[in-house]
Coordinates of C-alpha atoms in Angstrom, one line a residue:
X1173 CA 55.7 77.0 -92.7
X1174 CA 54.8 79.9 -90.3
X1175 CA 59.0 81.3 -91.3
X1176 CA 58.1 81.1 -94.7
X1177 CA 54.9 82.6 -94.9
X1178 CA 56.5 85.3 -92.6
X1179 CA 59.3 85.8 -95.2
X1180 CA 57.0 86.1 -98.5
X1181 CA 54.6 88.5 -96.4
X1182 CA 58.0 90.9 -95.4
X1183 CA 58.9 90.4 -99.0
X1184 CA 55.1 92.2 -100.3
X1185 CA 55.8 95.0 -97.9
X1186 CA 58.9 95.8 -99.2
X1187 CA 58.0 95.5 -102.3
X1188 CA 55.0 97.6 -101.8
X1189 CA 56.8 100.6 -100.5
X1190 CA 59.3 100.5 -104.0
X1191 CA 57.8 103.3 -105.2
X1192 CA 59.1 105.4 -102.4
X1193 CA 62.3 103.4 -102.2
X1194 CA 63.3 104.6 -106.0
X1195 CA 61.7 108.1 -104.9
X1196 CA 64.4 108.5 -101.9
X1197 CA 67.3 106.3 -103.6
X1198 CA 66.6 103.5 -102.1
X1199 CA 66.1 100.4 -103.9
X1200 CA 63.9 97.5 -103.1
X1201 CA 66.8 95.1 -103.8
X1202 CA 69.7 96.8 -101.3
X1203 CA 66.4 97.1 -98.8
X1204 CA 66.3 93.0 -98.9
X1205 CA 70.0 92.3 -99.2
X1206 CA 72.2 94.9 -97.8
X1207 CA 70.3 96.3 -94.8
X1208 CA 71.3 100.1 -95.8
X1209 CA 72.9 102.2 -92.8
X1210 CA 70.4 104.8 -93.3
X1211 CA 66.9 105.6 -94.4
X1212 CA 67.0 109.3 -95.7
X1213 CA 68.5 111.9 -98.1
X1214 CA 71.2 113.8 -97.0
X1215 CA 71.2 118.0 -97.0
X1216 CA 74.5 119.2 -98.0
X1217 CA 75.5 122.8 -96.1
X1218 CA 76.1 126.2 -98.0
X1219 CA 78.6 127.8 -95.3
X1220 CA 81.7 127.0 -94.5
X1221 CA 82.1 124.1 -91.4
X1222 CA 84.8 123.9 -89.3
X1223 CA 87.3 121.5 -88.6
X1224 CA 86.4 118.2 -86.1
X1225 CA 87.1 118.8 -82.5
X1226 CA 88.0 122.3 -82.4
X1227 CA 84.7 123.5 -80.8
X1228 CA 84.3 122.9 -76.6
X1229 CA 81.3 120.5 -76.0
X1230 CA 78.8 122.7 -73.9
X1231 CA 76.7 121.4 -71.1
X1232 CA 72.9 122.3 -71.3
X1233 CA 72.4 124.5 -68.0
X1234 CA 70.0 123.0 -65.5
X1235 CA 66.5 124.6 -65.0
X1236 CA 65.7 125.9 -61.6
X1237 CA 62.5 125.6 -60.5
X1238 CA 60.2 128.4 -59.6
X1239 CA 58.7 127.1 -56.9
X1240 CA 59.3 123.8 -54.7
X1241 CA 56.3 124.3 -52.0
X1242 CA 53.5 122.0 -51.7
X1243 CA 55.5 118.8 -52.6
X1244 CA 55.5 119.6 -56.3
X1245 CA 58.3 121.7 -58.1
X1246 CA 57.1 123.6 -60.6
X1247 CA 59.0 125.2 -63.8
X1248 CA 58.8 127.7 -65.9
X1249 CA 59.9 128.0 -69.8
X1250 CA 59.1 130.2 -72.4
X1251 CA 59.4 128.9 -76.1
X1252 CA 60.6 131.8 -78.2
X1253 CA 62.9 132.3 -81.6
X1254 CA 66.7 133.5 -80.9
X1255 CA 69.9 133.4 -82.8
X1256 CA 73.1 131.7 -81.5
X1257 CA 76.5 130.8 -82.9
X1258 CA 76.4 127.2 -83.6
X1259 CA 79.0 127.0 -86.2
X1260 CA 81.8 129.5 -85.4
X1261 CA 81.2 133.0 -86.9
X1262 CA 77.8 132.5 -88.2
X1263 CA 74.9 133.4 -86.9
X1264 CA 71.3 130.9 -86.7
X1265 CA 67.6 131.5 -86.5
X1266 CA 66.2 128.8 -83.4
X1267 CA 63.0 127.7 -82.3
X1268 CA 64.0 127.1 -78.5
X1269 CA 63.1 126.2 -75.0
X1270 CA 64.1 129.2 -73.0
X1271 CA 66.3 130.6 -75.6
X1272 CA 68.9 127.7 -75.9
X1273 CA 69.8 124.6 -78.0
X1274 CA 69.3 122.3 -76.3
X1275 CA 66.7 124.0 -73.9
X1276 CA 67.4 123.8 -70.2
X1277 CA 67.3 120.2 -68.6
X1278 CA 65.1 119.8 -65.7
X1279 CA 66.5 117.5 -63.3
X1280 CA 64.0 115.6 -61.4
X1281 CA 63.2 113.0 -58.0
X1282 CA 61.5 109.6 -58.5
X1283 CA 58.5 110.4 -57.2
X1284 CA 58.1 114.3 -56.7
X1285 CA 55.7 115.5 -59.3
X1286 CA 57.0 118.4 -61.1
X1287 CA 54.8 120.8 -63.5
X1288 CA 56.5 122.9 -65.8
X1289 CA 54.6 125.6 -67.6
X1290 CA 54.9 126.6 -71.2
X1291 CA 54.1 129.8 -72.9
X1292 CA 54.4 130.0 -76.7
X1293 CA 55.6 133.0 -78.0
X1294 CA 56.5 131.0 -81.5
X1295 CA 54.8 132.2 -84.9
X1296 CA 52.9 128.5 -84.6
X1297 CA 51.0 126.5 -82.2
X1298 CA 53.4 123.8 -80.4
X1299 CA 52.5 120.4 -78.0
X1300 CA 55.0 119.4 -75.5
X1301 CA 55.7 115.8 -75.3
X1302 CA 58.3 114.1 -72.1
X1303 CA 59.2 111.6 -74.6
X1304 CA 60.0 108.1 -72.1
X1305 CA 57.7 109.7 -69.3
X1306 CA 55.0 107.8 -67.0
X1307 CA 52.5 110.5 -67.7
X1308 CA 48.8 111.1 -67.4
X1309 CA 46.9 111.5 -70.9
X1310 CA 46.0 115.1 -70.6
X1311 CA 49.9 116.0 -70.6
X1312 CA 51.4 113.6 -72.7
X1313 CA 51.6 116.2 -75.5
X1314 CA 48.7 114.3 -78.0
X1315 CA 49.6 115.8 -81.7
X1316 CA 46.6 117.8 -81.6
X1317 CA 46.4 119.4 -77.9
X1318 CA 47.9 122.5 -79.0
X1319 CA 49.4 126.0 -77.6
X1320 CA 48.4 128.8 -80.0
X1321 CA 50.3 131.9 -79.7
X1322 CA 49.1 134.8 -80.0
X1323 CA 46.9 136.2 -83.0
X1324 CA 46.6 132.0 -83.8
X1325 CA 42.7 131.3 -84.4
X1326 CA 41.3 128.5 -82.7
X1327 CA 40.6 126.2 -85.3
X1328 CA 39.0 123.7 -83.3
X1329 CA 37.2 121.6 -86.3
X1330 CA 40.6 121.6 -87.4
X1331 CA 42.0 119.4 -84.3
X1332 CA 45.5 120.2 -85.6
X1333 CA 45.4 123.7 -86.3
X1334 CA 43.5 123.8 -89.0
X1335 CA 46.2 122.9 -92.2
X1336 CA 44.3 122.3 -95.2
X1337 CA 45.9 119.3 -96.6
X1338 CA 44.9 116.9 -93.4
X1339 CA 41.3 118.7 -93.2
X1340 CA 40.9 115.9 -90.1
X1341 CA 38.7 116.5 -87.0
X1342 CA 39.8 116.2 -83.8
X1343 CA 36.7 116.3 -81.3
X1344 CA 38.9 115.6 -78.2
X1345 CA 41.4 117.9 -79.1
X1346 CA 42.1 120.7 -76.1
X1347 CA 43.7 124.0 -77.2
X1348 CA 45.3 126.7 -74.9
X1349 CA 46.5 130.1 -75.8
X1350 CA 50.1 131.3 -75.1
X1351 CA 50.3 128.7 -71.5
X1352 CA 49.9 125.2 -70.6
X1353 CA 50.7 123.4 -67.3
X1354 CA 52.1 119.6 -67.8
X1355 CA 52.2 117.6 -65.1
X1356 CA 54.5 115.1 -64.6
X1357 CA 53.9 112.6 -61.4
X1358 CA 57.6 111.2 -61.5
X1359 CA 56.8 107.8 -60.8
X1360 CA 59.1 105.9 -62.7
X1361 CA 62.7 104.7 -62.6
X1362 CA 65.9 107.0 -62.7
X1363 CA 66.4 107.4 -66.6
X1364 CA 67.5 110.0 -69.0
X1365 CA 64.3 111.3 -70.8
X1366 CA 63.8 114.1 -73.1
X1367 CA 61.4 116.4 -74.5
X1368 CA 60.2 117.6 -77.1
X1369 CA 57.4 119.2 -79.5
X1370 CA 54.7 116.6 -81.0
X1371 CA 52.7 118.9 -82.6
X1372 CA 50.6 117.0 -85.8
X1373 CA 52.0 116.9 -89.3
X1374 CA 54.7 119.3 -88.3
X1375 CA 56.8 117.6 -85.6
X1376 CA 59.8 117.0 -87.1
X1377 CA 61.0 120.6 -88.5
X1378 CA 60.0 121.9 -85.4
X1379 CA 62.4 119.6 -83.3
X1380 CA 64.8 120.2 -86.0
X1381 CA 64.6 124.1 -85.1
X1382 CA 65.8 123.2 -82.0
X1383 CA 62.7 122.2 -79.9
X1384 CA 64.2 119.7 -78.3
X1385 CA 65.9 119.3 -74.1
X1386 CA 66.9 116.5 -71.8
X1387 CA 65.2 115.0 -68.5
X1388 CA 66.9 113.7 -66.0
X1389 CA 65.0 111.5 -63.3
X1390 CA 67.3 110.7 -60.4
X1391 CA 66.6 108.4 -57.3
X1392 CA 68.6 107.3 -54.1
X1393 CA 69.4 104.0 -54.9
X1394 CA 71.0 104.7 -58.4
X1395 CA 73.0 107.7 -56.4
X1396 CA 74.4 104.9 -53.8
X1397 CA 75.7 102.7 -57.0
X1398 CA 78.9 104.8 -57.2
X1399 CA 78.7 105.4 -60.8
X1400 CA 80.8 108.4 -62.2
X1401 CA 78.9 111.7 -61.3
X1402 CA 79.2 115.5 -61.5
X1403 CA 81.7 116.9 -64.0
X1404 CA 82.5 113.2 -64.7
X1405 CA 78.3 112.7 -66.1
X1406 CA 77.9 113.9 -69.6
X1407 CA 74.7 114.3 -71.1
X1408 CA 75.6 113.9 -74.9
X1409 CA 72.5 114.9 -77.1
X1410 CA 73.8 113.9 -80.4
X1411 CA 71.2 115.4 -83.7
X1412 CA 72.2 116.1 -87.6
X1413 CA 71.7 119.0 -89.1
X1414 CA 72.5 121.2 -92.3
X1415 CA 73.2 124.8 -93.0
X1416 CA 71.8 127.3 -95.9
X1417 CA 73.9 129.9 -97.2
X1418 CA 72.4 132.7 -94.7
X1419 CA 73.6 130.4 -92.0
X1420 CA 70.1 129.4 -91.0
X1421 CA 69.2 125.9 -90.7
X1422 CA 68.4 124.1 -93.4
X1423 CA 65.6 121.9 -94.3
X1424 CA 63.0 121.0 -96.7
X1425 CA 59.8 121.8 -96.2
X1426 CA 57.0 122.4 -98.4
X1427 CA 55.8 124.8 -96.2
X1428 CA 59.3 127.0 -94.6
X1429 CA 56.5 128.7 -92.2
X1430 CA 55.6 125.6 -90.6
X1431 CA 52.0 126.9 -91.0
X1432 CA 49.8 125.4 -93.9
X1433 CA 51.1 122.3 -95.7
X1434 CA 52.6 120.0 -93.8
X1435 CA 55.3 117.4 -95.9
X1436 CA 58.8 117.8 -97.1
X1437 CA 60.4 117.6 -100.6
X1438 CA 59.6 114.2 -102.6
X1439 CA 63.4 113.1 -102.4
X1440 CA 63.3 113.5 -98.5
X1441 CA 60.2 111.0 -97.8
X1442 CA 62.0 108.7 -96.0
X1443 CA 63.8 110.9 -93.6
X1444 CA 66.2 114.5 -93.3
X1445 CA 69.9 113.8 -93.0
X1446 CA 72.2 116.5 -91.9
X1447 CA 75.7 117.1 -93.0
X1448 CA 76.8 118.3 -89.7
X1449 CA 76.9 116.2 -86.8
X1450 CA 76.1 118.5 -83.5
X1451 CA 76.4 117.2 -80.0
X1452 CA 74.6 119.5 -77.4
X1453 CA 74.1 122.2 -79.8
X1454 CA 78.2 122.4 -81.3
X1455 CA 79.9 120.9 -84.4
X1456 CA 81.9 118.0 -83.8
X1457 CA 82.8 118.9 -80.3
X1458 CA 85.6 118.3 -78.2
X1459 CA 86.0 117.7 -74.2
X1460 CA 88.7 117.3 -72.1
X1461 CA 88.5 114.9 -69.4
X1462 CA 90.6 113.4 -66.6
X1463 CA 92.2 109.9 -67.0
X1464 CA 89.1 108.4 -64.9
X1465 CA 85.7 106.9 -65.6
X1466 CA 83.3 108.9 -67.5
X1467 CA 79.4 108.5 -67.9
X1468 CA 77.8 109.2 -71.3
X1469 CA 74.2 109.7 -71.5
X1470 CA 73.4 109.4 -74.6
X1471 CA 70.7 110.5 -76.9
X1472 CA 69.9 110.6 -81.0
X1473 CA 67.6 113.5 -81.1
X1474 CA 68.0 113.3 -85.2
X1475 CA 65.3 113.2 -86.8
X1476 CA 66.0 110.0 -88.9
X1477 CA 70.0 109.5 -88.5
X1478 CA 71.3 106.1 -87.2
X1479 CA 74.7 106.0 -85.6
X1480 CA 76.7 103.1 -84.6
X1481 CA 79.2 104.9 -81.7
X1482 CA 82.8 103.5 -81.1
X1483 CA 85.4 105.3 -79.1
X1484 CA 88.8 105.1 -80.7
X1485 CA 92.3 105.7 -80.2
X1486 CA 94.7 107.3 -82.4
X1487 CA 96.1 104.0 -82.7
X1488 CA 93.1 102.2 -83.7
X1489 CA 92.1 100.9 -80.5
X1490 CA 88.8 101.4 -79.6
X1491 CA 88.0 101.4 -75.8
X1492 CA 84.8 99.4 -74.6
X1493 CA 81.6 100.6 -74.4
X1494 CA 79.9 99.5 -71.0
X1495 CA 76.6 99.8 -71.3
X1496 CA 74.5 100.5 -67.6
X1497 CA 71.1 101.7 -68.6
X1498 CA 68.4 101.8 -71.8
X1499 CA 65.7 103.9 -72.3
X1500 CA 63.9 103.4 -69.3
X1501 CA 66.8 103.3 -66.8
X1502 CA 69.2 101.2 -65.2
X1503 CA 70.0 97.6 -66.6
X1504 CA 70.0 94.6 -64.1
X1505 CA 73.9 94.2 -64.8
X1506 CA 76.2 95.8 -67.1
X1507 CA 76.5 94.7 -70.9
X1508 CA 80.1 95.6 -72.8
X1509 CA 80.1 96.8 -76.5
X1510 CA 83.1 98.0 -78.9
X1511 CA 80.3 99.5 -80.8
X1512 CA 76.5 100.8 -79.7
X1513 CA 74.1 101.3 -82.6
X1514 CA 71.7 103.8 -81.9
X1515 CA 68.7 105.0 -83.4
X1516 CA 66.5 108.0 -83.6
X1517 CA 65.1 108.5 -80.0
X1518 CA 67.2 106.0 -78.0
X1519 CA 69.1 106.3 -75.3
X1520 CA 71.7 104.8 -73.8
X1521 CA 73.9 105.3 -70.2
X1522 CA 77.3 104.2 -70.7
X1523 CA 80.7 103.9 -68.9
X1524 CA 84.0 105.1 -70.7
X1525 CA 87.0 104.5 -69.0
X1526 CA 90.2 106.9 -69.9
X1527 CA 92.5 105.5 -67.4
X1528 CA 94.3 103.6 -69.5
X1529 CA 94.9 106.4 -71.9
X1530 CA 97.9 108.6 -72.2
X1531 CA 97.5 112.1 -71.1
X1532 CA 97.5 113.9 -74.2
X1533 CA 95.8 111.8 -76.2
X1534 CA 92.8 112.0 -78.4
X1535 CA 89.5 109.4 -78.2
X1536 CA 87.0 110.0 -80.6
X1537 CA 83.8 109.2 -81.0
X1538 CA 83.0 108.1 -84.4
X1539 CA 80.1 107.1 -86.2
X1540 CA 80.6 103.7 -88.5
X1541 CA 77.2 104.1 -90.3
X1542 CA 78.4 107.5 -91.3
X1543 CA 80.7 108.7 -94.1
X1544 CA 83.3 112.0 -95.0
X1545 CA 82.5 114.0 -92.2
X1546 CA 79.0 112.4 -90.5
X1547 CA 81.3 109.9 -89.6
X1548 CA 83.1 111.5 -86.6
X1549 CA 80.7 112.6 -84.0
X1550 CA 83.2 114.5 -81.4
X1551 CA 86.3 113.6 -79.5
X1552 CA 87.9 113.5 -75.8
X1553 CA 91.4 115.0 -74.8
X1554 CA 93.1 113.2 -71.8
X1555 CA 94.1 115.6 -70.4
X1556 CA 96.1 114.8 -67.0
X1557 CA 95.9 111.7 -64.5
X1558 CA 93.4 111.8 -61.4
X1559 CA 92.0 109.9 -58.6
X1560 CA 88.9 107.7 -59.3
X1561 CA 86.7 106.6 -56.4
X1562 CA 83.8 105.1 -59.0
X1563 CA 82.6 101.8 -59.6
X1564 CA 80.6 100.0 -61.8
X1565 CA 79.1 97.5 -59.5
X1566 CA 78.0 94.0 -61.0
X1567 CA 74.2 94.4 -59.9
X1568 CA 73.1 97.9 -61.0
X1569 CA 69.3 97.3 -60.3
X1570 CA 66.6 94.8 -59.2
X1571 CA 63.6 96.4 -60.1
X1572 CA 63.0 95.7 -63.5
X1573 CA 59.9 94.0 -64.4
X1574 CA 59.7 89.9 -64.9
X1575 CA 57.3 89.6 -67.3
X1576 CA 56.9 86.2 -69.4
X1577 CA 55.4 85.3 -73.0
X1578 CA 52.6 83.6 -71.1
X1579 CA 51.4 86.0 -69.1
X1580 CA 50.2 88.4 -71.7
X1581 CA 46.6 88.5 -72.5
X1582 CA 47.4 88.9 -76.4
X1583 CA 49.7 89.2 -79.0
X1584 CA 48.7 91.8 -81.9
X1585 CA 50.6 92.7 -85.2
X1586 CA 51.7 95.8 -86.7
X1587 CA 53.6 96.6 -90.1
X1588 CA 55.5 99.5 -90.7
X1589 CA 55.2 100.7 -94.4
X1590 CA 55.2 103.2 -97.1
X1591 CA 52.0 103.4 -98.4
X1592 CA 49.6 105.8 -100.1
X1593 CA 48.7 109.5 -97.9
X1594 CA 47.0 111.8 -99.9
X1595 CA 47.2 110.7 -102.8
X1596 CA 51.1 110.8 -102.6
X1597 CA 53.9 108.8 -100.6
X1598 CA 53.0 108.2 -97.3
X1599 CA 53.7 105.9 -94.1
X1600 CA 51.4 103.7 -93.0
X1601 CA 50.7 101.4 -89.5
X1602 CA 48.7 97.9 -90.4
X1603 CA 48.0 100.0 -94.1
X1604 CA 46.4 103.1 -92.4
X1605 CA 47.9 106.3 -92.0
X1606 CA 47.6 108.1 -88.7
X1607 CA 43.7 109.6 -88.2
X1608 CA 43.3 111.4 -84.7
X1609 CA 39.5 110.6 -84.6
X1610 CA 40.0 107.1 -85.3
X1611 CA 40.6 104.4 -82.3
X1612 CA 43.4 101.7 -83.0
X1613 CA 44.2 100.2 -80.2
X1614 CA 42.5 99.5 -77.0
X1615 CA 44.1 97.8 -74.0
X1616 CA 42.8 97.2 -70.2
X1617 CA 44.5 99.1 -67.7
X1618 CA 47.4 96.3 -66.2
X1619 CA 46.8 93.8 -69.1
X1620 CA 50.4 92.3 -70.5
X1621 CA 50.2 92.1 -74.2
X1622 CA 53.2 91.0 -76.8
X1623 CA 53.5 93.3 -79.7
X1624 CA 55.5 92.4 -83.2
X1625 CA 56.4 94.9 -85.5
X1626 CA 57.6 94.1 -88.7
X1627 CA 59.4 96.9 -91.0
X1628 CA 59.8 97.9 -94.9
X1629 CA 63.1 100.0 -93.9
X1630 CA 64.7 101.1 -91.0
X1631 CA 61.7 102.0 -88.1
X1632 CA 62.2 103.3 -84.4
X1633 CA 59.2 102.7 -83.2
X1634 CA 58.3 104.4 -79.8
X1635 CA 55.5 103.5 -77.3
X1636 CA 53.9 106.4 -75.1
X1637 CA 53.1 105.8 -71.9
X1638 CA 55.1 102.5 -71.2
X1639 CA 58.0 100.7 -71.1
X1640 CA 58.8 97.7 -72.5
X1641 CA 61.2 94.7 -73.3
X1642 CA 62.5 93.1 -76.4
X1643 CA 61.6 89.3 -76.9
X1644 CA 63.1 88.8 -80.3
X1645 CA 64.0 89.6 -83.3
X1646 CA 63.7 87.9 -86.4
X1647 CA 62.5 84.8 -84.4
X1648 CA 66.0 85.0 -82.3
X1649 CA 67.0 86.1 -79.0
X1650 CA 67.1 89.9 -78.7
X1651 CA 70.8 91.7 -79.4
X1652 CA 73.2 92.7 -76.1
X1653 CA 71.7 96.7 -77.1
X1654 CA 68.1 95.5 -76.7
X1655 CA 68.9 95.5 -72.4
X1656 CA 66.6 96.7 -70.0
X1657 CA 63.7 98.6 -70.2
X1658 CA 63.0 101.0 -73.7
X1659 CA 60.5 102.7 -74.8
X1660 CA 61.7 102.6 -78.7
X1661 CA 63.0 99.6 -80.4
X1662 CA 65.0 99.7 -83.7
X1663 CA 63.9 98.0 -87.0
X1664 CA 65.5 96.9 -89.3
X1665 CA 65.0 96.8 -93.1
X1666 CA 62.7 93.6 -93.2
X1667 CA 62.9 92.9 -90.0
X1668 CA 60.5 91.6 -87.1
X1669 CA 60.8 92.2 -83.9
X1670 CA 58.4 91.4 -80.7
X1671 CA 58.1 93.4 -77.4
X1672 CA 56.5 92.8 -74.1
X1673 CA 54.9 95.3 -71.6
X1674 CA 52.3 95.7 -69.0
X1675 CA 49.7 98.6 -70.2
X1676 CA 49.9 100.2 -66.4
X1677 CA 50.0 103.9 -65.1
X1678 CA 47.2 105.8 -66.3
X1679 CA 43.9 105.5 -68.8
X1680 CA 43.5 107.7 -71.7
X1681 CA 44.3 108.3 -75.4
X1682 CA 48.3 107.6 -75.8
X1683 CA 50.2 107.1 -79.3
X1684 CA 52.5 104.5 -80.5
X1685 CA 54.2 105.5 -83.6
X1686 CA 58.0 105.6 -86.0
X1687 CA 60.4 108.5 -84.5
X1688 CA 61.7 108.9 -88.3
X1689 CA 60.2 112.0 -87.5
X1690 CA 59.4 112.6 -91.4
X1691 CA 57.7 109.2 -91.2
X1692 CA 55.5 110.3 -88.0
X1693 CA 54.5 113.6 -89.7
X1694 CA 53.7 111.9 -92.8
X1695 CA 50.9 109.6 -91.0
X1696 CA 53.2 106.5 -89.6
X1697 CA 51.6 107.2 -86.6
X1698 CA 48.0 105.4 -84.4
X1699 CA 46.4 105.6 -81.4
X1700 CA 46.5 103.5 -78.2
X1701 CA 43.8 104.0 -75.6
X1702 CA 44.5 102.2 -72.5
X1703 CA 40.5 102.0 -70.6

């Protein structure tokens, strides 16, 4: 009886969201039956793209620090607009960290705090968020606790900056002009994180103007694995995007300064799809590697693309996938795949092994969720045999957490739905849209609770603060990609799905919210605070 009630009540959601289902092309009936591959409306370029796999795949440069006394490495990065060559002979406008795209990566030790200072020298106030990161409340990057450049008034009763279609107050928002220190205690597992700006209403065409870079946390006992490293370690930050004529990135906002009304288009509500599939900032990129074992670390910074990765030979022959981390770090032993969905936000460390591949020979990446030319993401040229000391050892970690239905303190339910905003199309958690004075969600510092979310359409939906583990979905046993530790789970249209984690680290205001970044700007979006 529970199944079926469970059933009818996914049904109403659905149903309840048709509105914006007919609005984005979408229709309530292939939400139900056919699971769509994406959620979204797809820009189409005005310039001229090159051909797959002619441009070299660059490798964001690592930050140096400014300082290492005291126990504490400090950085430094400015945020400021540039214009680089993405596509060959054409010329973009970026928002950046430090003048690239992707900014710099900050490599950093379990356990050696690190602050990095940002000045904002962007036409709008920014928030920096270490999305994945064990962080204290004050530098989370909350959507409100703005940088305001220069000349920006501080709009305080506006805890957002002061937009007039929100008109919400904010009376524990904190507002620096042009500099901010974030501090960031490192006391987590090894993982790939990244960063990225949160700012409220606006979060999503600001990442998609490039304000977006990896973090890397490394420790000792992943370094004595004997996993593939150095020039054999490819981080792989993999985001959509689409060109105008004037070769500046395209988008559609109601508001192209990213100042007053927040929102995009009506036939973009449910997402922004590029036509041009970038990895680390170039189009369709190509690497050349040795014959040896490779490891990707993977990320979908897209705003709302989902990709299901295989790696494929000329021949048809696609090479496995070995999975050896999530979100949140090493697994506790390795998982294979032919194929690795992956959804906006998620990451995922995996092992590629070219030995058996003919020098000369082409693997590429492709995307099956994709179609014309979103469906290849970039490719590898074997290029000449070589000697391979790595390993992927059977035990990759034992410090993953062991925690059981039973020892949470509660289980609470959220659905993820289009809903009202405004008075127009909107996205709503439990039927509210996201109010930054409002309190959700309170937990007790250390308390294990179980969480289920249950979806409309397709919803990664990211905790702050915490990682956690996947005990289901639909009612069955997680998938082989739901691994390890994560921070955002995938949903599915109409799906449920329950997590597990331990509310630990720090107290404070925190967020849990979609990373459809269109469906966190437009209210899908609540607060946690952990007392």
């Amino acid at each position: 009886m529970r199944d079926l009630r469970m059933s009818r009540r996914r049904v109403l959601e659905i149903g309840g969201a048709l509105g914006l289902l007919a609005a984005t092309g979408l229709s309530g009936a292939a939400a139900l039956s056919r699971r769509p591959p994406v959620t979204g409306a797809e820009l189409r370029s005005a310039v001229p793209l090159p051909p797959a796999f002619s441009v070299p795949l660059p490798i964001p440069a690592v930050l140096a620090p400014v300082s290492t006394s005291g126990g504490v490495d400090r950085y430094a990065i400015t945020q400021r607009e540039t214009t680089a060559e993405i596509l060959p002979g054409v010329r973009t406008p970026l928002w950046t960290y430090g003048g690239t795209f992707p900014g710099p990566t900050i490599e950093a030790r379990r356990g050696r705090p690190i602050t990095v200072t940002h000045r904002n020298e962007l036409p709008v106030p920014t928030v920096v968020h270490l999305h994945g990161g064990r962080t204290p409340a004050d530098s989370d990057g909350y959507p409100t606790d703005l940088v305001l450049p220069a000349g920006w008034p501080d709009a305080t009763h506006h805890g957002h900056g002061g937009h007039a279609m929100a008109g919400m107050h904010d009376p524990r928002a904190v507002h620096r002009k042009l500099t901010r220190d974030y501090t960031f205690p490192m006391d987590q597992r090894s993982s790939l994180l990244w960063y990225h700006d949160h700012r409220m209403d606006f979060t999503a065409p600001a990442i998609w103007r490039g304000l977006a870079g990896l973090h890397i946390v490394r420790d000792d006992a992943e370094e004595a694995l004997g996993l593939p490293s150095g020039s054999r370690e490819l981080p792989l930050m993999i985001a959509d995007r689409a060109f105008a004529a004037d070769g500046s990135l395209d988008y559609p906002a109601l508001d192209p300064t990213l100042r007053g009304q927040p929102g995009v288009r009506e036939s973009y509500l449910a997402g922004v799809l590029g036509d041009v599939i970038l990895v680390n900032g170039a189009p369709w990129p190509v690497h050349e590697v040795d014959a040896a074992r490779y490891r990707l670390r993977i990320l979908n910074a897209s705003n709302a693309r989902h990709y299901e990765l295989e790696a494929v030979l000329d021949d048809g022959r696609r090479l496995e996938l070995v999975q050896i981390g999530a979100d949140q770090g090493l697994l506790a032993a390795p998982v294979t795949h032919t194929s690795l969905p992956i959804a906006p936000a998620e990451r995922y460390d995996v092992i590629v092994d070219f030995a058996g591949v003919p020098v000369g020979s082409l693997v590429k990446v492709v995307n099956r969720l994709g179609s014309g030319r979103t469906g290849d993401v970039m490719a590898f040229r074997v290029a000449r045999k070589a000697t391979d000391d790595s390993r992927v050892p059977a035990v990759l970690s034992t410090d993953l957490p062991s925690w059981n239905r039973a020892d949470a303190v509660r289980v609470r339910e959220f659905s993820f739905r289009a809903g009202q905003l405004n008075g127009g199309h909107g996205w709503l958690i439990g039927g509210l849209p996201f109010d930054p004075a409002r309190s959700d969600v309170t937990v007790g510092l250390g308390d294990v609770e179980v969480w289920r979310f249950v979806a409309d359409v397709h919803h990664p939906v990211h905790l702050h603060l915490v990682g956690f583990q996947v005990l289901s979905r639909g009612g069955r046993p997680p998938l082989p990609h739901d691994a390890g530790l994560k921070d955002t789970v995938s949903l599915r249209p109409g799906e449920a799905a329950e997590i597990i984690t331990r509310f630990d680290g720090y107290r404070g205001r925190y967020l849990f919210h979609c990373h459809n970044a269109e469906h966190e700007d437009m209210g899908m979006m609540a607060n946690l605070e952990v007392v």
